[in-house]
Amino acid sequence: MSTIDWVFFHTAVALFAAATVLGIVGARSGRRGPVAATRAALLGAVIALGFMLARHGMESGAFPVANRFDALVFSCATLALLALTLDLVRGLPILSVGAAPFCFMDALVAATLGMPTAGATAPASAWVGLHVVATLISYGLFALAFIAALLYLVEQRQLKSGTSTSLLGLMPSLETFYRLLLGSLGGGVALLTVGLVVGYLFARRQGLPEGWRTDPKVILTTVTWVAYLLVYALSFTRALKGRRGALASMGCFFFVMTTFWATAFWTGFHKYV
Amino acid sequence: MQLFVVGVNHTRAAVALRERLAFAPTELAAALRSLRAALHSSEELILSTCNRVELYVVRDEPGGLPESDVAAFLASARGLAAAEIEPVLYAHTGPEAVRHLFKVASSLDSMVLGETQIIAQVKEAYHAAKEAGHTGRVFNQLFQRALFVAKRVHSTTAIGDRNVSVPSVAARLAEKVFQDLSTKKVLILGAGDTGTLTLRTFKERGVTDILVVNRTLAHAQELVARLGGHAQPLDQLAHVLPVADVVIACLQAPEPVITPAMIHAALQARRGEPMFLIDIAVPRNISPEVNRLDNVYLFNIDDLEAIVNQNLVERNRQISAALPTIEAEAAATLKDIELVDIEKVLVQLRRQCHDIGDDEMKKTLDRLGLAAPQREEVEQMVRRVLNKVLHTPTTALKEEAHNGRSFTLIELALRLFGLHK
């Protein structure tokens, strides 16, 4: 990692850490100052990571997400950006507060793995770029759905127990969380569909080696897609409306994590450097 | 110049007296004229809300403002006995009056601490007085600053974040379940005082679809005729329950009238859409087992009162946070008001010019050795000249001070004529 990348990346990690702490303080006290500072820290981190990825792209002349480190960085930047945008557009500060610890953990994992010294392994193709971006943004949306479901369950528990805390003061309505959950699931499923279709077409056209259909990443991603599609469809019915829908969508996130880590532990052409 | 505030509020007088003392907006102009005539004041403002009636007055005459005079004014204006009013009046003068106004505008003196309606009420009272020509330099500065302080207190503290009445907490909690209450159907069980208050609160939150269910249908019909909504008898409760998103129960009944079976059936009919239930009746109207059902949220009176008390403690903490702002702003405002007292400036200006005129005239008259009638003629001429010269700046300065817009001209006059603030 070059010095400038090191500075950008570690600044982002520090800003995610600061956003996490400030978010906790803001959620507990209900004060506006720490929440505003959380937003600022998240925005700073997104900008720093954006610069870093842009530099990679310009230096390599290819799509910048070419290894696991980049994928982790891209995912947490996407999640932070989605949460910030929804926070500012819809007035949902709890999303920035909720996204900050996830982004921090994601960035910490990336820092632990470190940036690989070898070059990019992904083919330099616009189709691959679209496939990677659509898939990673869908993961970001699924992470957002996970956060919305978690917050929905926290708020539901507080309402059920008849308690009111400062965290509840910062929370929007359960209906807002549920709509956000459905929106994130719907967007995630749509983008993952795009990612899968583009990947399939690319594999067919480029004549990838035999056995790509049984690659663990391909299988797990397909399972993830089916699981989310089912949960999304059933969330509109009485069977999965409300708490059960939130729990099911949180359960589905396990597949996303598995899919993501399949690239690290299972061999296949999706294996990152 | 002296500033006074005299009035009654919810801590000193019962609502029965406050409502008789209250001034309708249409009565304000005439009342302000009567107030000026009665108290010989130069600026007047009446702040009349459901929690208070306060008279703000600026007087140029030295001495205090006897509360008996204010009581007499209120008695004659509202057709009451002065003896009934005087014991409940409070009065503040000078800096204390400024601090009091800032606390009132910031809702630190309100029955519901942190409510924002008072800001609009102070603004309306100020505009009414201004339009009627009863504000001047002092009130134009003082009330604009009071509104600024109120907004600052609300933006820098969490004083307005928490609700401190049972219906407002109920409505706030309902907003924690539903994104937009105005699109939801609210069912109020019971048409008594609590039902009325709850209906008002939800209507204020923009709810239009309200159903009042009562044992005596006539009472429910009378309530909806006054405040809006639809009425149904109690025996129709099971049929109307599925359409209700929010249910507020405040019916006098010896045992629960809403059972888990009824809510379960309602949920089936609603295809699992959530229901928010508030039971503020004692004995309870809703069986507590209802809360075990998925997508059902039940609060009882104890839950609500615990939240109200918790919010009150938090708000009282916020008062301490707001007080330094009020103190600092009150001190700054007082300094501004005292800074350029136009009457003092004009007296000083006239005295200074006439002193110069008198000195020069004396020297000239001594040299000329004129007879008494000629001396008198010259003296009058010098005074006339000085008065004519001073007329234009005096008018301009008075106008500037009355408008209260800018003190540039006054500051310039102070510097040009070497006067003191």
PDB file of N, CA, C and O in Angstrom, chain B residues 247-285:
ATOM      1  N   VAL B 247     -56.140   2.567  18.865  1.00  0.00           N
ATOM      2  CA  VAL B 247     -57.306   2.499  19.755  1.00  0.00           C
ATOM      3  C   VAL B 247     -56.918   3.141  21.082  1.00  0.00           C
ATOM      4  O   VAL B 247     -55.919   2.755  21.686  1.00  0.00           O
ATOM      5  N   ILE B 248     -57.702   4.143  21.502  1.00  0.00           N
ATOM      6  CA  ILE B 248     -57.461   4.748  22.817  1.00  0.00           C
ATOM      7  C   ILE B 248     -58.695   4.470  23.662  1.00  0.00           C
ATOM      8  O   ILE B 248     -59.803   4.897  23.317  1.00  0.00           O
ATOM      9  N   ALA B 249     -58.486   3.728  24.750  1.00  0.00           N
ATOM     10  CA  ALA B 249     -59.611   3.296  25.568  1.00  0.00           C
ATOM     11  C   ALA B 249     -59.678   4.108  26.853  1.00  0.00           C
ATOM     12  O   ALA B 249     -58.715   4.149  27.624  1.00  0.00           O
ATOM     13  N   CYS B 250     -60.795   4.781  27.062  1.00  0.00           N
ATOM     14  CA  CYS B 250     -60.971   5.574  28.297  1.00  0.00           C
ATOM     15  C   CYS B 250     -62.445   5.513  28.708  1.00  0.00           C
ATOM     16  O   CYS B 250     -63.079   6.529  28.954  1.00  0.00           O
ATOM     17  N   LEU B 251     -62.949   4.315  28.774  1.00  0.00           N
ATOM     18  CA  LEU B 251     -64.360   4.086  29.077  1.00  0.00           C
ATOM     19  C   LEU B 251     -64.499   3.634  30.530  1.00  0.00           C
ATOM     20  O   LEU B 251     -63.685   2.871  31.025  1.00  0.00           O
ATOM     21  N   GLN B 252     -65.543   4.119  31.190  1.00  0.00           N
ATOM     22  CA  GLN B 252     -65.828   3.642  32.552  1.00  0.00           C
ATOM     23  C   GLN B 252     -66.470   2.254  32.432  1.00  0.00           C
ATOM     24  O   GLN B 252     -67.616   2.139  31.992  1.00  0.00           O
ATOM     25  N   ALA B 253     -65.701   1.213  32.755  1.00  0.00           N
ATOM     26  CA  ALA B 253     -66.242  -0.147  32.664  1.00  0.00           C
ATOM     27  C   ALA B 253     -65.582  -0.998  33.739  1.00  0.00           C
ATOM     28  O   ALA B 253     -64.386  -0.851  34.000  1.00  0.00           O
ATOM     29  N   PRO B 254     -66.339  -1.868  34.384  1.00  0.00           N
ATOM     30  CA  PRO B 254     -65.778  -2.651  35.500  1.00  0.00           C
ATOM     31  C   PRO B 254     -64.770  -3.706  35.059  1.00  0.00           C
ATOM     32  O   PRO B 254     -63.946  -4.146  35.852  1.00  0.00           O
ATOM     33  N   GLU B 255     -64.840  -4.144  33.809  1.00  0.00           N
ATOM     34  CA  GLU B 255     -63.904  -5.175  33.324  1.00  0.00           C
ATOM     35  C   GLU B 255     -63.532  -4.886  31.872  1.00  0.00           C
ATOM     36  O   GLU B 255     -64.208  -4.087  31.202  1.00  0.00           O
ATOM     37  N   PRO B 256     -62.453  -5.535  31.368  1.00  0.00           N
ATOM     38  CA  PRO B 256     -62.003  -5.234  30.006  1.00  0.00           C
ATOM     39  C   PRO B 256     -63.100  -5.443  28.963  1.00  0.00           C
ATOM     40  O   PRO B 256     -63.818  -6.447  29.010  1.00  0.00           O
ATOM     41  N   VAL B 257     -63.206  -4.495  28.061  1.00  0.00           N
ATOM     42  CA  VAL B 257     -64.179  -4.627  26.971  1.00  0.00           C
ATOM     43  C   VAL B 257     -63.489  -5.076  25.681  1.00  0.00           C
ATOM     44  O   VAL B 257     -64.158  -5.446  24.722  1.00  0.00           O
ATOM     45  N   ILE B 258     -62.147  -5.011  25.664  1.00  0.00           N
ATOM     46  CA  ILE B 258     -61.399  -5.513  24.495  1.00  0.00           C
ATOM     47  C   ILE B 258     -60.579  -6.715  24.949  1.00  0.00           C
ATOM     48  O   ILE B 258     -59.704  -6.600  25.819  1.00  0.00           O
ATOM     49  N   THR B 259     -60.868  -7.850  24.370  1.00  0.00           N
ATOM     50  CA  THR B 259     -60.214  -9.100  24.775  1.00  0.00           C
ATOM     51  C   THR B 259     -59.204  -9.545  23.712  1.00  0.00           C
ATOM     52  O   THR B 259     -59.262  -9.076  22.563  1.00  0.00           O
ATOM     53  N   PRO B 260     -58.281 -10.468  24.075  1.00  0.00           N
ATOM     54  CA  PRO B 260     -57.321 -10.968  23.080  1.00  0.00           C
ATOM     55  C   PRO B 260     -58.019 -11.574  21.857  1.00  0.00           C
ATOM     56  O   PRO B 260     -57.553 -11.413  20.736  1.00  0.00           O
ATOM     57  N   ALA B 261     -59.143 -12.257  22.091  1.00  0.00           N
ATOM     58  CA  ALA B 261     -59.857 -12.882  20.968  1.00  0.00           C
ATOM     59  C   ALA B 261     -60.331 -11.824  19.971  1.00  0.00           C
ATOM     60  O   ALA B 261     -60.248 -12.018  18.748  1.00  0.00           O
ATOM     61  N   MET B 262     -60.810 -10.696  20.494  1.00  0.00           N
ATOM     62  CA  MET B 262     -61.289  -9.623  19.613  1.00  0.00           C
ATOM     63  C   MET B 262     -60.139  -9.046  18.784  1.00  0.00           C
ATOM     64  O   MET B 262     -60.279  -8.776  17.588  1.00  0.00           O
ATOM     65  N   ILE B 263     -58.981  -8.856  19.448  1.00  0.00           N
ATOM     66  CA  ILE B 263     -57.835  -8.278  18.733  1.00  0.00           C
ATOM     67  C   ILE B 263     -57.280  -9.292  17.737  1.00  0.00           C
ATOM     68  O   ILE B 263     -56.880  -8.920  16.617  1.00  0.00           O
ATOM     69  N   HIS B 264     -57.286 -10.557  18.125  1.00  0.00           N
ATOM     70  CA  HIS B 264     -56.807 -11.601  17.216  1.00  0.00           C
ATOM     71  C   HIS B 264     -57.656 -11.617  15.942  1.00  0.00           C
ATOM     72  O   HIS B 264     -57.125 -11.650  14.817  1.00  0.00           O
ATOM     73  N   ALA B 265     -58.967 -11.538  16.129  1.00  0.00           N
ATOM     74  CA  ALA B 265     -59.879 -11.511  14.974  1.00  0.00           C
ATOM     75  C   ALA B 265     -59.640 -10.253  14.135  1.00  0.00           C
ATOM     76  O   ALA B 265     -59.640 -10.309  12.891  1.00  0.00           O
ATOM     77  N   ALA B 266     -59.412  -9.143  14.826  1.00  0.00           N
ATOM     78  CA  ALA B 266     -59.170  -7.883  14.099  1.00  0.00           C
ATOM     79  C   ALA B 266     -57.891  -7.985  13.269  1.00  0.00           C
ATOM     80  O   ALA B 266     -57.847  -7.540  12.113  1.00  0.00           O
ATOM     81  N   LEU B 267     -56.846  -8.605  13.865  1.00  0.00           N
ATOM     82  CA  LEU B 267     -55.565  -8.750  13.143  1.00  0.00           C
ATOM     83  C   LEU B 267     -55.733  -9.625  11.900  1.00  0.00           C
ATOM     84  O   LEU B 267     -55.133  -9.360  10.861  1.00  0.00           O
ATOM     85  N   GLN B 268     -56.529 -10.675  12.055  1.00  0.00           N
ATOM     86  CA  GLN B 268     -56.792 -11.559  10.907  1.00  0.00           C
ATOM     87  C   GLN B 268     -57.418 -10.738   9.779  1.00  0.00           C
ATOM     88  O   GLN B 268     -57.006 -10.840   8.621  1.00  0.00           O
ATOM     89  N   ALA B 269     -58.415  -9.952  10.157  1.00  0.00           N
ATOM     90  CA  ALA B 269     -59.115  -9.139   9.149  1.00  0.00           C
ATOM     91  C   ALA B 269     -58.193  -8.080   8.558  1.00  0.00           C
ATOM     92  O   ALA B 269     -58.355  -7.692   7.403  1.00  0.00           O
ATOM     93  N   ARG B 270     -57.209  -7.631   9.334  1.00  0.00           N
ATOM     94  CA  ARG B 270     -56.279  -6.580   8.876  1.00  0.00           C
ATOM     95  C   ARG B 270     -55.076  -7.167   8.146  1.00  0.00           C
ATOM     96  O   ARG B 270     -54.153  -6.432   7.803  1.00  0.00           O
ATOM     97  N   ARG B 271     -55.033  -8.448   7.969  1.00  0.00           N
ATOM     98  CA  ARG B 271     -53.925  -9.143   7.309  1.00  0.00           C
ATOM     99  C   ARG B 271     -52.588  -8.833   7.980  1.00  0.00           C
ATOM    100  O   ARG B 271     -51.563  -8.584   7.331  1.00  0.00           O
ATOM    101  N   GLY B 272     -52.634  -8.788   9.329  1.00  0.00           N
ATOM    102  CA  GLY B 272     -51.404  -8.619  10.096  1.00  0.00           C
ATOM    103  C   GLY B 272     -50.908  -7.196  10.221  1.00  0.00           C
ATOM    104  O   GLY B 272     -49.846  -6.959  10.804  1.00  0.00           O
ATOM    105  N   GLU B 273     -51.658  -6.215   9.700  1.00  0.00           N
ATOM    106  CA  GLU B 273     -51.240  -4.809   9.846  1.00  0.00           C
ATOM    107  C   GLU B 273     -51.217  -4.451  11.334  1.00  0.00           C
ATOM    108  O   GLU B 273     -52.135  -4.835  12.075  1.00  0.00           O
ATOM    109  N   PRO B 274     -50.193  -3.714  11.790  1.00  0.00           N
ATOM    110  CA  PRO B 274     -50.068  -3.467  13.235  1.00  0.00           C
ATOM    111  C   PRO B 274     -51.210  -2.638  13.835  1.00  0.00           C
ATOM    112  O   PRO B 274     -51.857  -1.860  13.137  1.00  0.00           O
ATOM    113  N   MET B 275     -51.414  -2.840  15.129  1.00  0.00           N
ATOM    114  CA  MET B 275     -52.418  -2.062  15.877  1.00  0.00           C
ATOM    115  C   MET B 275     -51.742  -1.465  17.099  1.00  0.00           C
ATOM    116  O   MET B 275     -50.933  -2.126  17.754  1.00  0.00           O
ATOM    117  N   PHE B 276     -52.085  -0.230  17.398  1.00  0.00           N
ATOM    118  CA  PHE B 276     -51.516   0.444  18.559  1.00  0.00           C
ATOM    119  C   PHE B 276     -52.654   0.753  19.534  1.00  0.00           C
ATOM    120  O   PHE B 276     -53.619   1.424  19.158  1.00  0.00           O
ATOM    121  N   LEU B 277     -52.543   0.224  20.748  1.00  0.00           N
ATOM    122  CA  LEU B 277     -53.631   0.356  21.719  1.00  0.00           C
ATOM    123  C   LEU B 277     -53.142   1.085  22.975  1.00  0.00           C
ATOM    124  O   LEU B 277     -52.073   0.762  23.502  1.00  0.00           O
ATOM    125  N   ILE B 278     -53.929   2.051  23.409  1.00  0.00           N
ATOM    126  CA  ILE B 278     -53.590   2.750  24.650  1.00  0.00           C
ATOM    127  C   ILE B 278     -54.781   2.661  25.580  1.00  0.00           C
ATOM    128  O   ILE B 278     -55.898   3.054  25.223  1.00  0.00           O
ATOM    129  N   ASP B 279     -54.513   2.149  26.766  1.00  0.00           N
ATOM    130  CA  ASP B 279     -55.576   1.969  27.752  1.00  0.00           C
ATOM    131  C   ASP B 279     -55.348   2.960  28.891  1.00  0.00           C
ATOM    132  O   ASP B 279     -54.497   2.747  29.751  1.00  0.00           O
ATOM    133  N   ILE B 280     -56.114   4.063  28.868  1.00  0.00           N
ATOM    134  CA  ILE B 280     -55.912   5.040  29.951  1.00  0.00           C
ATOM    135  C   ILE B 280     -57.084   5.004  30.940  1.00  0.00           C
ATOM    136  O   ILE B 280     -57.280   5.929  31.702  1.00  0.00           O
ATOM    137  N   ALA B 281     -57.828   3.916  30.888  1.00  0.00           N
ATOM    138  CA  ALA B 281     -58.967   3.785  31.809  1.00  0.00           C
ATOM    139  C   ALA B 281     -58.545   3.027  33.067  1.00  0.00           C
ATOM    140  O   ALA B 281     -57.645   2.201  33.026  1.00  0.00           O
ATOM    141  N   VAL B 282     -59.186   3.362  34.156  1.00  0.00           N
ATOM    142  CA  VAL B 282     -59.007   2.611  35.414  1.00  0.00           C
ATOM    143  C   VAL B 282     -60.409   2.325  35.956  1.00  0.00           C
ATOM    144  O   VAL B 282     -61.149   3.280  36.228  1.00  0.00           O
ATOM    145  N   PRO B 283     -60.831   1.057  36.076  1.00  0.00           N
ATOM    146  CA  PRO B 283     -60.161  -0.193  35.694  1.00  0.00           C
ATOM    147  C   PRO B 283     -59.903  -0.267  34.183  1.00  0.00           C
ATOM    148  O   PRO B 283     -60.561   0.418  33.412  1.00  0.00           O
ATOM    149  N   ARG B 284     -58.955  -1.149  33.832  1.00  0.00           N
ATOM    150  CA  ARG B 284     -58.525  -1.207  32.440  1.00  0.00           C
ATOM    151  C   ARG B 284     -59.616  -1.715  31.485  1.00  0.00           C
ATOM    152  O   ARG B 284     -60.403  -2.576  31.846  1.00  0.00           O
ATOM    153  N   ASN B 285     -59.608  -1.134  30.285  1.00  0.00           N
ATOM    154  CA  ASN B 285     -60.578  -1.522  29.240  1.00  0.00           C
ATOM    155  C   ASN B 285     -60.055  -2.635  28.344  1.00  0.00           C
ATOM    156  O   ASN B 285     -60.818  -3.283  27.641  1.00  0.00           O
TER     157      ASN B 285
END
